[in-house]
Amino acid sequence: TSHLVALQIGVLLKGICYLAEEIFHLQSRHRGSFWRALSACLPLRWHGLMLLICGSAYVALLDGDRQPLGLHLCLASFCQLLTFALGLH
């Protein structure tokens, strides 16, 4: 489940990076609509649901290793960003 959570976090982080680039093209590509750019960059319907399901399963199966959940999510996010930066995706 932690791998699936990391994959969904990676998709969301990639979408956020795309959105940061698309902000500069709101007028030419999205007719000035921030919401059109947001929906083009972040497929929240499917990936948001998957992140919620995987995150819930991860919390339910947490084996009590005394590490805060936020630390696990930050490490998963960092690993995904590192994967993008190194071009390993």
PDB file of C-alpha atoms in Angstrom:
ATOM      1  CA  THR A   1       0.000   0.000   0.000  1.00  0.00           C
ATOM      2  CA  SER A   2       2.851   2.399   0.684  1.00  0.00           C
ATOM      3  CA  HIS A   3       4.081   1.898  -2.886  1.00  0.00           C
ATOM      4  CA  LEU A   4       0.627   2.711  -4.269  1.00  0.00           C
ATOM      5  CA  VAL A   5       0.439   5.803  -2.051  1.00  0.00           C
ATOM      6  CA  ALA A   6       3.860   6.886  -3.317  1.00  0.00           C
ATOM      7  CA  LEU A   7       2.756   6.407  -6.925  1.00  0.00           C
ATOM      8  CA  GLN A   8      -0.380   8.486  -6.398  1.00  0.00           C
ATOM      9  CA  ILE A   9       1.635  11.189  -4.630  1.00  0.00           C
ATOM     10  CA  GLY A  10       3.981  11.148  -7.619  1.00  0.00           C
ATOM     11  CA  VAL A  11       1.110  11.697 -10.043  1.00  0.00           C
ATOM     12  CA  LEU A  12      -0.185  14.606  -7.954  1.00  0.00           C
ATOM     13  CA  LEU A  13       3.277  16.175  -7.649  1.00  0.00           C
ATOM     14  CA  LYS A  14       3.794  15.851 -11.400  1.00  0.00           C
ATOM     15  CA  GLY A  15       0.441  17.540 -11.975  1.00  0.00           C
ATOM     16  CA  ILE A  16       1.411  20.374  -9.635  1.00  0.00           C
ATOM     17  CA  CYS A  17       4.640  20.866 -11.592  1.00  0.00           C
ATOM     18  CA  TYR A  18       2.659  20.949 -14.840  1.00  0.00           C
ATOM     19  CA  LEU A  19       0.240  23.447 -13.311  1.00  0.00           C
ATOM     20  CA  ALA A  20       3.107  25.715 -12.263  1.00  0.00           C
ATOM     21  CA  GLU A  21       4.211  25.807 -15.909  1.00  0.00           C
ATOM     22  CA  GLU A  22       0.680  26.202 -17.311  1.00  0.00           C
ATOM     23  CA  ILE A  23      -0.003  29.268 -15.146  1.00  0.00           C
ATOM     24  CA  PHE A  24       2.117  31.265 -17.585  1.00  0.00           C
ATOM     25  CA  HIS A  25      -0.085  30.141 -20.498  1.00  0.00           C
ATOM     26  CA  LEU A  26      -3.551  30.747 -19.051  1.00  0.00           C
ATOM     27  CA  GLN A  27      -4.595  33.229 -21.724  1.00  0.00           C
ATOM     28  CA  SER A  28      -3.246  31.395 -24.756  1.00  0.00           C
ATOM     29  CA  ARG A  29      -4.119  27.787 -23.849  1.00  0.00           C
ATOM     30  CA  HIS A  30      -6.970  27.931 -21.351  1.00  0.00           C
ATOM     31  CA  ARG A  31      -8.817  31.146 -22.250  1.00  0.00           C
ATOM     32  CA  GLY A  32      -7.833  32.741 -18.948  1.00  0.00           C
ATOM     33  CA  SER A  33      -9.521  30.065 -16.841  1.00  0.00           C
ATOM     34  CA  PHE A  34      -7.483  28.793 -13.931  1.00  0.00           C
ATOM     35  CA  TRP A  35      -9.971  25.944 -13.407  1.00  0.00           C
ATOM     36  CA  ARG A  36      -9.454  24.670 -16.971  1.00  0.00           C
ATOM     37  CA  ALA A  37      -5.705  24.627 -16.412  1.00  0.00           C
ATOM     38  CA  LEU A  38      -6.184  22.886 -13.076  1.00  0.00           C
ATOM     39  CA  SER A  39      -8.409  20.184 -14.535  1.00  0.00           C
ATOM     40  CA  ALA A  40      -5.979  19.666 -17.445  1.00  0.00           C
ATOM     41  CA  CYS A  41      -2.982  19.219 -15.136  1.00  0.00           C
ATOM     42  CA  LEU A  42      -4.455  17.414 -12.138  1.00  0.00           C
ATOM     43  CA  PRO A  43      -6.770  14.479 -12.812  1.00  0.00           C
ATOM     44  CA  LEU A  44      -8.252  14.761  -9.322  1.00  0.00           C
ATOM     45  CA  ARG A  45     -11.281  12.553  -9.910  1.00  0.00           C
ATOM     46  CA  TRP A  46      -9.402   9.313 -10.390  1.00  0.00           C
ATOM     47  CA  HIS A  47      -6.105   9.989  -8.637  1.00  0.00           C
ATOM     48  CA  GLY A  48      -7.667  11.808  -5.709  1.00  0.00           C
ATOM     49  CA  LEU A  49      -9.918   8.823  -5.065  1.00  0.00           C
ATOM     50  CA  MET A  50      -7.008   6.404  -5.421  1.00  0.00           C
ATOM     51  CA  LEU A  51      -4.875   8.486  -3.048  1.00  0.00           C
ATOM     52  CA  LEU A  52      -7.689   8.496  -0.501  1.00  0.00           C
ATOM     53  CA  ILE A  53      -8.212   4.718  -0.747  1.00  0.00           C
ATOM     54  CA  CYS A  54      -4.493   3.884  -0.671  1.00  0.00           C
ATOM     55  CA  GLY A  55      -3.863   6.340   2.148  1.00  0.00           C
ATOM     56  CA  SER A  56      -6.689   4.853   4.193  1.00  0.00           C
ATOM     57  CA  ALA A  57      -5.357   1.342   3.636  1.00  0.00           C
ATOM     58  CA  TYR A  58      -1.861   2.497   4.566  1.00  0.00           C
ATOM     59  CA  VAL A  59      -3.066   4.020   7.825  1.00  0.00           C
ATOM     60  CA  ALA A  60      -5.088   0.896   8.606  1.00  0.00           C
ATOM     61  CA  LEU A  61      -2.110  -1.380   7.971  1.00  0.00           C
ATOM     62  CA  LEU A  62       0.483   0.822   9.710  1.00  0.00           C
ATOM     63  CA  ASP A  63       2.530  -1.665  11.711  1.00  0.00           C
ATOM     64  CA  GLY A  64       3.251   0.588  14.656  1.00  0.00           C
ATOM     65  CA  ASP A  65       6.876   1.363  13.885  1.00  0.00           C
ATOM     66  CA  ARG A  66       6.471   4.550  15.922  1.00  0.00           C
ATOM     67  CA  GLN A  67       7.230   6.795  12.943  1.00  0.00           C
ATOM     68  CA  PRO A  68       4.761   9.610  12.318  1.00  0.00           C
ATOM     69  CA  LEU A  69       2.581   9.234   9.240  1.00  0.00           C
ATOM     70  CA  GLY A  70       3.664  12.701   8.061  1.00  0.00           C
ATOM     71  CA  LEU A  71       7.271  11.537   7.960  1.00  0.00           C
ATOM     72  CA  HIS A  72       6.351   8.568   5.767  1.00  0.00           C
ATOM     73  CA  LEU A  73       4.395  10.795   3.381  1.00  0.00           C
ATOM     74  CA  CYS A  74       7.202  13.380   3.244  1.00  0.00           C
ATOM     75  CA  LEU A  75       9.738  10.674   2.451  1.00  0.00           C
ATOM     76  CA  ALA A  76       7.480   9.223  -0.254  1.00  0.00           C
ATOM     77  CA  SER A  77       7.048  12.702  -1.740  1.00  0.00           C
ATOM     78  CA  PHE A  78      10.781  13.366  -1.622  1.00  0.00           C
ATOM     79  CA  CYS A  79      11.515  10.052  -3.348  1.00  0.00           C
ATOM     80  CA  GLN A  80       8.997  10.846  -6.094  1.00  0.00           C
ATOM     81  CA  LEU A  81      10.462  14.331  -6.632  1.00  0.00           C
ATOM     82  CA  LEU A  82      13.951  12.837  -6.771  1.00  0.00           C
ATOM     83  CA  THR A  83      12.743  10.317  -9.347  1.00  0.00           C
ATOM     84  CA  PHE A  84      11.350  13.154 -11.496  1.00  0.00           C
ATOM     85  CA  ALA A  85      14.494  15.253 -11.114  1.00  0.00           C
ATOM     86  CA  LEU A  86      16.743  12.384 -12.160  1.00  0.00           C
ATOM     87  CA  GLY A  87      14.488  11.455 -15.081  1.00  0.00           C
ATOM     88  CA  LEU A  88      13.847   7.924 -13.829  1.00  0.00           C
ATOM     89  CA  HIS A  89      10.064   7.956 -14.283  1.00  0.00           C
TER      90      HIS A  89
END
